[in-house]
XYZ file of C-alpha atoms in Angstrom:
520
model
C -8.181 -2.135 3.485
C -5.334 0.121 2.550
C -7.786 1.935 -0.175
C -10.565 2.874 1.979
C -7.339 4.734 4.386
C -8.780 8.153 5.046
C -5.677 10.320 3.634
C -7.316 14.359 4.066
C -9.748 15.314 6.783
C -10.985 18.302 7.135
C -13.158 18.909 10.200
C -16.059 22.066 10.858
C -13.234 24.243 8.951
C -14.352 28.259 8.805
C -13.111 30.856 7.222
C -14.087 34.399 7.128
C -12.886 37.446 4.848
C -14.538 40.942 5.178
C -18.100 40.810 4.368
C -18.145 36.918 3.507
C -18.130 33.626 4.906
C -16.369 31.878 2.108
C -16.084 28.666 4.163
C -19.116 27.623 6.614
C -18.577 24.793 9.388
C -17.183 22.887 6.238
C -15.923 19.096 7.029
C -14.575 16.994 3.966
C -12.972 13.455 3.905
C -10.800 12.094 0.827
C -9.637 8.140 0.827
C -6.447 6.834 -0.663
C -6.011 6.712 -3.986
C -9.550 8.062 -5.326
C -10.232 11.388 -7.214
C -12.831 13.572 -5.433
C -14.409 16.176 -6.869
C -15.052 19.008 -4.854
C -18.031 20.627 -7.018
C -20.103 24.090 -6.484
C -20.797 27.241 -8.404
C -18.729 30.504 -9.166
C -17.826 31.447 -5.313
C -19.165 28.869 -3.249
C -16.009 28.368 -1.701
C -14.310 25.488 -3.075
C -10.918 27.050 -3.970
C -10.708 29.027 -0.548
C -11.292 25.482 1.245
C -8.015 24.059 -0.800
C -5.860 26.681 -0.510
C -6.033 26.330 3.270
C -5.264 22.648 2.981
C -2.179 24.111 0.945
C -1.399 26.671 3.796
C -1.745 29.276 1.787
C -4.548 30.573 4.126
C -5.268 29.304 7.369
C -9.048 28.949 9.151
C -10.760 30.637 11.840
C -12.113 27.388 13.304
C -11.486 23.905 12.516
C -8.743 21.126 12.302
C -7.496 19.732 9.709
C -6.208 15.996 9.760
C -3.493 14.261 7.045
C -2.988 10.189 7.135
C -5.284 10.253 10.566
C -2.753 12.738 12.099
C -3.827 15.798 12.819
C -1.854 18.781 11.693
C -1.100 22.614 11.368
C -0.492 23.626 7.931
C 1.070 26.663 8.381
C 2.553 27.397 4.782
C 2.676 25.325 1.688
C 5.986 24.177 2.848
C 4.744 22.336 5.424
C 1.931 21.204 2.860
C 4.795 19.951 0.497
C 6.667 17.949 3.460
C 3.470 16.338 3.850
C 2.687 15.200 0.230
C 0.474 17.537 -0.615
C 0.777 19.390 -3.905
C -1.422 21.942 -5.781
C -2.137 22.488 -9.487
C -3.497 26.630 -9.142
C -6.017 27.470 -12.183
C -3.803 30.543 -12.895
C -0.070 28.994 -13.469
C 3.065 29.769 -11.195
C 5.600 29.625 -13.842
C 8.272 32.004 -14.663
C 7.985 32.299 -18.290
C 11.568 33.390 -19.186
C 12.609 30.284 -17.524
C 12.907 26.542 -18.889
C 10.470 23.487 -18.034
C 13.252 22.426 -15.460
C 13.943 25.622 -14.285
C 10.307 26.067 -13.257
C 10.309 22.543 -12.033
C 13.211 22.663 -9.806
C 12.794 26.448 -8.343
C 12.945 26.462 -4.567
C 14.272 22.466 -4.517
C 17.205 22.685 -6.633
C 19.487 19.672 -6.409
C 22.948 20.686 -5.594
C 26.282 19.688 -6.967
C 29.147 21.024 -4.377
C 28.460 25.244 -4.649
C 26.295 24.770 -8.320
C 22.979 23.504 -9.028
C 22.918 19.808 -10.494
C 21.518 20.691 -13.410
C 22.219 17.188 -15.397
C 20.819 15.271 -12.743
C 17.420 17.651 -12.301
C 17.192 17.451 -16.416
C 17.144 13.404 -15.985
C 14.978 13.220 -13.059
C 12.207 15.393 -14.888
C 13.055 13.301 -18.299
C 11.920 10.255 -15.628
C 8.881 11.437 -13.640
C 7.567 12.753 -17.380
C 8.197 9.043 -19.088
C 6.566 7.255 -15.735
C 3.116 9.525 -16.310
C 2.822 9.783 -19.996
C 3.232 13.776 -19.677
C 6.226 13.933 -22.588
C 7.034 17.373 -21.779
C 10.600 18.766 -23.022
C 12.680 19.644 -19.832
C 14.774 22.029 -21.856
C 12.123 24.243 -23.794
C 11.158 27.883 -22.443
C 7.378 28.337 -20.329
C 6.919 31.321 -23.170
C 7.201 29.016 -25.914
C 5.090 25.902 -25.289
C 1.218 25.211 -25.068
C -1.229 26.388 -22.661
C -2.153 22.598 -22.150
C 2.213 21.719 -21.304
C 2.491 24.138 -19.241
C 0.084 22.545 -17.140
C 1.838 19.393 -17.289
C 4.580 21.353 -15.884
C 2.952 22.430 -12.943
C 1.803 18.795 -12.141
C 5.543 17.893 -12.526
C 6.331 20.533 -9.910
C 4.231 18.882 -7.246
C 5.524 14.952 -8.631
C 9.361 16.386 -8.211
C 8.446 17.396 -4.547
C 7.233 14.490 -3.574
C 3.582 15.111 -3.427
C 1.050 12.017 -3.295
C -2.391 13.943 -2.425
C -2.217 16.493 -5.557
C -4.959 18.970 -5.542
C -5.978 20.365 -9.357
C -7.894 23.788 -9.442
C -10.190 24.123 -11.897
C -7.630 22.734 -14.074
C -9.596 22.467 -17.491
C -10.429 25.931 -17.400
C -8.461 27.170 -19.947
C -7.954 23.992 -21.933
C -9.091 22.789 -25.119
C -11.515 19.667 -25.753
C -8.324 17.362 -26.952
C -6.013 18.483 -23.564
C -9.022 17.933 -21.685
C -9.161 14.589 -22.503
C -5.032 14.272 -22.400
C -5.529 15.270 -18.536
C -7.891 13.040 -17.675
C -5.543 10.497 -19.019
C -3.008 11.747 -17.071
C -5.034 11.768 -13.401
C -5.740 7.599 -14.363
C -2.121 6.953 -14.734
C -1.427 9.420 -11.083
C -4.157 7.134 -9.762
C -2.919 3.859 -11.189
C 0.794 5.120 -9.008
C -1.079 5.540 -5.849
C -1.827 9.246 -6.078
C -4.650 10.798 -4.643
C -6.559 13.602 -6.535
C -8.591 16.304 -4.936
C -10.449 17.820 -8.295
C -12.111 21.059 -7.989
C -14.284 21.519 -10.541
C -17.955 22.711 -12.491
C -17.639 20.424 -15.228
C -20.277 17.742 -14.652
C -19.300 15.718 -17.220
C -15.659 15.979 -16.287
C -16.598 14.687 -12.844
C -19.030 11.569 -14.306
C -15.961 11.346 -16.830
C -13.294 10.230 -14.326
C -14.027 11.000 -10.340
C -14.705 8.281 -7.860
C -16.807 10.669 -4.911
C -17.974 14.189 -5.202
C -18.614 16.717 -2.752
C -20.782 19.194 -2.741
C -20.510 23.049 -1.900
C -23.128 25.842 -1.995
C -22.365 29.574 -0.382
C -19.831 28.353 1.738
C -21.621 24.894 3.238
C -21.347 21.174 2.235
C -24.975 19.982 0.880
C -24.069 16.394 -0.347
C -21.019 14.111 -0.326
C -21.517 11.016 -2.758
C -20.494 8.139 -4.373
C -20.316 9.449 -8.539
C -21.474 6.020 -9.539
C -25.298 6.805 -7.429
C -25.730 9.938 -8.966
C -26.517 11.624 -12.277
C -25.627 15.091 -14.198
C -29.319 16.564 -13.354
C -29.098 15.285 -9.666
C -25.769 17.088 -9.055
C -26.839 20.151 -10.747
C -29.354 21.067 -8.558
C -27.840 20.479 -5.718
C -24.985 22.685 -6.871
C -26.961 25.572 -7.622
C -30.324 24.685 -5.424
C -32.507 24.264 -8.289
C -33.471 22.434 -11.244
C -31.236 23.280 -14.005
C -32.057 23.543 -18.036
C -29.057 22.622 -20.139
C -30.791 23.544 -23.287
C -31.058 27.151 -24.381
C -34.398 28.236 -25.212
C -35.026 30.540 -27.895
C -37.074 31.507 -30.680
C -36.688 31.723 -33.953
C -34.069 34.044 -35.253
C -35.567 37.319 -37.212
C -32.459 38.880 -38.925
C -32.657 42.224 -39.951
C -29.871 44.081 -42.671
C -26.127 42.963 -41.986
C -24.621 45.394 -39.509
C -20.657 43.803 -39.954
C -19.554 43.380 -43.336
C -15.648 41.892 -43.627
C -14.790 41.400 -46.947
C -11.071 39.561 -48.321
C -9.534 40.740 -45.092
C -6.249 39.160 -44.991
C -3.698 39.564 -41.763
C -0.729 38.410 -40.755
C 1.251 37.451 -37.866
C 4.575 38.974 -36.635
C 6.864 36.236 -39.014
C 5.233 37.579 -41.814
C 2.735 34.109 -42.673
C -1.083 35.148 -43.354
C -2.811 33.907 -40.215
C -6.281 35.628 -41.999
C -6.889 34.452 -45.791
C -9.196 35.994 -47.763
C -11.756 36.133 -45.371
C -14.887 37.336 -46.231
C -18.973 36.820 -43.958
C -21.365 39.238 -43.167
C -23.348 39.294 -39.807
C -26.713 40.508 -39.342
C -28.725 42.180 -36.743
C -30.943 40.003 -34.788
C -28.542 36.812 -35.143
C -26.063 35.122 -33.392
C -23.488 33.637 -35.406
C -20.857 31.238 -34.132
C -17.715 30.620 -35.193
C -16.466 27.381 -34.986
C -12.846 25.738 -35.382
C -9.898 24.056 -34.420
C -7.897 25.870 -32.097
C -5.046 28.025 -33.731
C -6.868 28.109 -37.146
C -7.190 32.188 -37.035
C -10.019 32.384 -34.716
C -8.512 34.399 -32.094
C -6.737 36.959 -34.948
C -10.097 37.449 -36.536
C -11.503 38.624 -33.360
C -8.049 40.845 -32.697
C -9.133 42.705 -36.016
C -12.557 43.015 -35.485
C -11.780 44.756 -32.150
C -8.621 46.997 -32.804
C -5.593 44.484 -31.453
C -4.163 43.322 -34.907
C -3.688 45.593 -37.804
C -5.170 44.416 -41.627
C -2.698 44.053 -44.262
C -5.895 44.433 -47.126
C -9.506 43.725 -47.015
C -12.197 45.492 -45.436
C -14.119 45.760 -42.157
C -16.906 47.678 -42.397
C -19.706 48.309 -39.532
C -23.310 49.768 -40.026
C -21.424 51.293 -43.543
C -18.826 52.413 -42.022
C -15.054 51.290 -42.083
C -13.815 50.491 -38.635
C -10.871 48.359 -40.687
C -7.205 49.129 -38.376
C -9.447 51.794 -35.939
C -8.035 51.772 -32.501
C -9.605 50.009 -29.738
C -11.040 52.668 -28.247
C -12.704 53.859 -31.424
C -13.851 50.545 -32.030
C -15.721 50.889 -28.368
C -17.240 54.273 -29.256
C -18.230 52.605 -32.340
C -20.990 50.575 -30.124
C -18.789 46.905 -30.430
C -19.156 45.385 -27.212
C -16.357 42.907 -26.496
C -15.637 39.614 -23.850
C -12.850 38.760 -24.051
C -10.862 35.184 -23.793
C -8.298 35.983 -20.985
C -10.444 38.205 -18.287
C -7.414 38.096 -16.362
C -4.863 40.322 -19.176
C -7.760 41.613 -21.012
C -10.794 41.996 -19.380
C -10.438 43.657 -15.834
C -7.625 45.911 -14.548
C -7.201 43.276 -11.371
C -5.953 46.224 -8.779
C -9.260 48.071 -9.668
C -12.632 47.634 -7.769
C -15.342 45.657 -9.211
C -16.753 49.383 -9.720
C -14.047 50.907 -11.190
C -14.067 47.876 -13.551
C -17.711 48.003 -14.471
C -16.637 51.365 -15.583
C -13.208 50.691 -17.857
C -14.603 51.706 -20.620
C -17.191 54.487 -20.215
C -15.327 56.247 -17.187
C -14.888 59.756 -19.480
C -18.906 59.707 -20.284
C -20.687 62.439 -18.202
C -22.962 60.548 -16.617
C -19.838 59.193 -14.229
C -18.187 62.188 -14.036
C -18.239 65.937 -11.699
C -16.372 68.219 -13.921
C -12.700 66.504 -13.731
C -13.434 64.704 -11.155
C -14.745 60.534 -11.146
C -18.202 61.045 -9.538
C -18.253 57.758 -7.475
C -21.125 57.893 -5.726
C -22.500 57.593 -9.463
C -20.087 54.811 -10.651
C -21.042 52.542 -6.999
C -24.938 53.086 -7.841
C -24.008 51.574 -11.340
C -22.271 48.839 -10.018
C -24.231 47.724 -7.204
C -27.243 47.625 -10.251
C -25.333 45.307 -12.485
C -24.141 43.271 -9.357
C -27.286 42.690 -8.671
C -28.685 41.550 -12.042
C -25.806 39.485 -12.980
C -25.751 37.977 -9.167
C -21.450 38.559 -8.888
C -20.918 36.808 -6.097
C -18.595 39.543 -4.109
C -18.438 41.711 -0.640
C -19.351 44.740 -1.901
C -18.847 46.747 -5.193
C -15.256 48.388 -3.731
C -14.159 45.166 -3.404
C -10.459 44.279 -5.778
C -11.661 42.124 -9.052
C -8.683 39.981 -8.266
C -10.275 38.943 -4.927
C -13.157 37.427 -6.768
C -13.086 33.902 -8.164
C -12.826 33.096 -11.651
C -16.373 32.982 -12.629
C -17.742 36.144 -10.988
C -14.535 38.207 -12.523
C -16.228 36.974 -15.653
C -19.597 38.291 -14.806
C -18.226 41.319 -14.142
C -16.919 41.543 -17.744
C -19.738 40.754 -19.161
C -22.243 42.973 -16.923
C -20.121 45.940 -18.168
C -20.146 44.951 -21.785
C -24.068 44.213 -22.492
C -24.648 47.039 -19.902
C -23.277 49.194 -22.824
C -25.624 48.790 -25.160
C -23.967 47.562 -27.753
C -25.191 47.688 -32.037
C -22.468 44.281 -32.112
C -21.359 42.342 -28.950
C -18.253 40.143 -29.736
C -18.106 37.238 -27.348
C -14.908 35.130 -27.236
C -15.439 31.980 -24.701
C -18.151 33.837 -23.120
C -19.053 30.911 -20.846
C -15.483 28.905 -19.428
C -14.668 29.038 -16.135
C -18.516 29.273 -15.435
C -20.501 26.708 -13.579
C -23.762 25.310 -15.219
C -25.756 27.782 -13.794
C -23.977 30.869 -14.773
C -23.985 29.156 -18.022
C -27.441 28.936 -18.277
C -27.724 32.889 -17.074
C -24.929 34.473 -19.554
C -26.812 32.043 -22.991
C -29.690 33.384 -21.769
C -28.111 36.854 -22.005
C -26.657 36.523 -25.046
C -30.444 35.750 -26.728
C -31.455 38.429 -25.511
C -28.902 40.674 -26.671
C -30.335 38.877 -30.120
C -33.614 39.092 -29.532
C -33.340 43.305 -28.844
C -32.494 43.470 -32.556
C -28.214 43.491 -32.039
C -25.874 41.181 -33.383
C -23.811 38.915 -31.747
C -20.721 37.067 -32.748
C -19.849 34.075 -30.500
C -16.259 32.249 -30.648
C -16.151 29.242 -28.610
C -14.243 26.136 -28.177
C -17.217 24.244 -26.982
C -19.073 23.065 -30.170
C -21.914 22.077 -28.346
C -22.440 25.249 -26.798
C -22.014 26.727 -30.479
C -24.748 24.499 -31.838
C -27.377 25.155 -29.383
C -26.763 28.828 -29.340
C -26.193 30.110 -33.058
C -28.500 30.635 -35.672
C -25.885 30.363 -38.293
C -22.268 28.347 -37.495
C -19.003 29.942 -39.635
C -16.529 27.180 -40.286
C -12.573 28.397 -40.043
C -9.660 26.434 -41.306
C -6.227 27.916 -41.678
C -7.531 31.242 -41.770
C -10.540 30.714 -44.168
C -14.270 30.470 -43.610
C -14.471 27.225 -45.247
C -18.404 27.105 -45.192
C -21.198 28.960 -43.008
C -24.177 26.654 -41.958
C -27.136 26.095 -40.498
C -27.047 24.232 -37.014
C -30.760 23.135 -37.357
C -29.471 21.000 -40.217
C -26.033 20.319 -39.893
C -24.382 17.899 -37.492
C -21.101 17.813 -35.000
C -19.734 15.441 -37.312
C -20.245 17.826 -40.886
C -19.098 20.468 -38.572
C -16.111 18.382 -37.381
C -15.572 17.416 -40.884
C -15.632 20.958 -41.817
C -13.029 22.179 -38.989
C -10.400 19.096 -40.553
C -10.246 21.160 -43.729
C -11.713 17.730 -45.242
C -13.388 17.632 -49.124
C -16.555 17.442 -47.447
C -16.544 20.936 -45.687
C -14.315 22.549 -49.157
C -17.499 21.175 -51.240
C -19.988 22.450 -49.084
C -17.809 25.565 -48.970
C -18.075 26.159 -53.233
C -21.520 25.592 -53.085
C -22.472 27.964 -50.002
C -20.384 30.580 -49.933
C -19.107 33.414 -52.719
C -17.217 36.337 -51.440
C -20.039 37.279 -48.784
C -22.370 34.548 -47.340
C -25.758 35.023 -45.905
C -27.820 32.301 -45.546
């Protein structure tokens, strides 16, 4: 039958890079017109086996065959003659450039000695209407959503022809409503006769909407199965190689005095419209409080205050007593505020920079990593090669480049250097995406810890569940208000979700919880 046609085949494929075999002996089948996920931790090797599907590397050993023919990939060109597109988890867009600019770049349609323009504007208008993707050929990559510019990048690979379209990690950065938008979208691909290689952590993602799954560990295939003979549990241990617990385990909180005290703090955004209204919580040693919210609701520019990236037009921020309100970043650092970021890419590591010299961003100038004006390196590696070790970052050695590490251990890297700080107040913004289950489990159980030592930790996340089972007291923000601060042992996703809508429900709950400072 034309849907059991074997479409990728890749057979004992190895590939080596200095210190690491990132690919082991790996074979891997895909049949027409299913999605297969291609599932394993933070560095097991997933991405590295796609990208030399794509060309973009090529193996030590190995063949690799495409519609039963077997074939050197030499580039992604050749990929692309062959129907093979790629979706990268870090976008290849221009960003000065329009949605068909992007799309076109490197195909362009010509009209005599000028690009067709008209006709590459109607052909995208086409492809767009024929997936459900309703993206805007004519808008800039600056100006539109994380979530469409995406879309865009699928659209690249569509325009080129591609048939076998391989997504990387592609809800990574993605929030819960685009999530479910994409896996929309990869039905309708599928419905067209598209097949979908789906790299991927997200269990439920892959029970959600893949057909097989394959799975990696250090480098080696463990298991390739059928999704419908296999359950979230099953799949977790044989991604990590043990039995996984997707609960967090803690005790009961014992808050101490409030350490972070922001009071009316209003801010606003570079039009001049208050993104921050009137915001006023306190948080408390030995707690964890989570802030929940829709995305875009002043979340993010709460966090940019807190840390020294956006100025206060009036309020107060006050830590331990002491106003850190407007202080620059650095001051805010010295000021024992440990901070993850959201993007570890722009904000978190210096990519160029060893996974040392990263662990070290922040504390380079302290004596202890110093030889009179000198970086004493010896002293930094020994640091490193500690924290490597207890956060298990999956990478060569400590001199290795953070940008040669995968997405997940450039996150443990981050957050190694921030707890390793010893931080009175650790702010964590999406502390756990991009992480598979069982880096998840590691970093919550850091992050109780960090509680459970007596410091304070504020946790933004997208992922409500993850804010339920990890806070000890859940802040609700709506258009730059806390509209209500409660408890998650009584509450429920639905009151929260209520809540997040701005509905009467969360407002009521709001007048009688909350006066200028809440502590419940």
């Amino acid at each position: 039958m034309q849907e059991e046609q074997t479409v990728v085949e890749m057979r004992g494929i190895t590939k080596r890079f200095p210190g690491i075999v990132a690919n082991d002996s790996i074979s891997f089948k895909v049949k027409k017109g299913e999605i297969h996920a291609l599932l394993g931790e933070n560095g097991a090797g997933k991405s590295t086996l796609m990208n030399i599907l794509f060309g973009l590397y090529q193996p030590d050993e190995g063949e690799i065959l495409i519609r039963g023919e077997k074939t050197d990939i030499s580039d992604p060109k050749k990929a692309i003659s062959l129907g093979i597109g790629m979706i990268h988890q870090h976008f290849m867009l221009v960003e000065p450039y329009t949605v068909v600019q992007n799309i076109i770049l490197g195909a362009e349609p010509r009209k005599g000695f000028t690009i067709h323009y008209s006709y590459a504007v109607k052909k995208v208008k086409e492809l767009s209407a024929k997936y459900g993707l309703q993206v805007e050929p004519n808008q800039l990559i600056k100006n539109i959503s994380v979530g469409m510019q995406q879309r865009v990048e699928i659209l690249k690979t569509l325009y080129r022809g591609a048939d076998i379209l391989i997504f990387d990690e592609p809800t990574a950065v993605l929030t819960p409503q685009e999530i479910q938008e994409l896996m929309g979208i990869m039905r309708s691909l599928i419905e067209e006769g598209k097949t979908i290689i789906l790299i991927t952590h997200k269990l439920k993602e892959i029970m959600a909407v893949c057909d097989q799954v394959t799975i990696i560990r250090r480098g080696k295939v463990i298991d390739s199965i059928p999704v419908k003979d296999t359950t979230v549990d099953e799949l977790a241990a044989k991604m990590v190689g043990r039995q996984v617990n997707f609960t967090v385990e803690k005790e009961e909180a014992n808050p101490q005095n409030a350490i972070l005290s922001v009071s009316n703090v209003t801010a606003i955004d570079q039009r001049g419209i208050p993104v921050l209204r009137d915001l006023s919580f306190e948080l408390r040693k030995g707690e964890i409080l989570g802030i929940a919210g829709v995305e875009g609701n002043g979340q993010r520019e709460l966090i940019e205050a807190l840390t020294g990236l956006r100025k206060v037009k009036s309020g107060e921020i006050l830590l331990g007593g002491k106003s850190i309100k407007n202080a620059r970043p650095r001051q805010i650092s010295e000021a024992k505020i440990g901070y993850i970021p959201e993007d570890r890419q722009k904000r978190g590591l210096v990519l160029d920079f060893t996974v040392s010299e990263n662990m070290v961003l922040k504390n380079y100038y302290y004596p202890q990593f110093n030889r009179g004006l000198l970086l004493d390196y010896n002293k930094i590696n020994r640091h490193s090669i500690a924290l490597i070790e207890e956060y298990d970052v999956r990478t060569p050695n400590e001199t290795t480049e953070a940008r040669a590490l995968s997405g997940g251990n450039q996150q443990k890297v981050i957050i190694a250097r921030e707890v390793a700080s010893d931080p009175d107040l650790l702010i964590a913004t999406q502390p756990t995406r991009g992480l598979d289950v069982g880096a998840i489990e590691f970093i919550h159980k850091k992050l109780v810890e960090q509680r459970d030592n007596g410091k304070a930790v504020l946790l933004y996340s997208l992922e409500l569940d993850e804010i339920m089972s990890l806070s000890d007291r859940i802040a609700v923000m709506y258009e730059g208000k806390i509209v209500g601060i409660v408890d998650p042992k009584t509450t429920s996703e639905q009151e929260i979700g209520l809540m997040m809508s701005g509905s009467n429900e969360g407002r009521e709950r709001e007048s009688h919880e909350q006066t200028d400072k809440v502590v419940v």
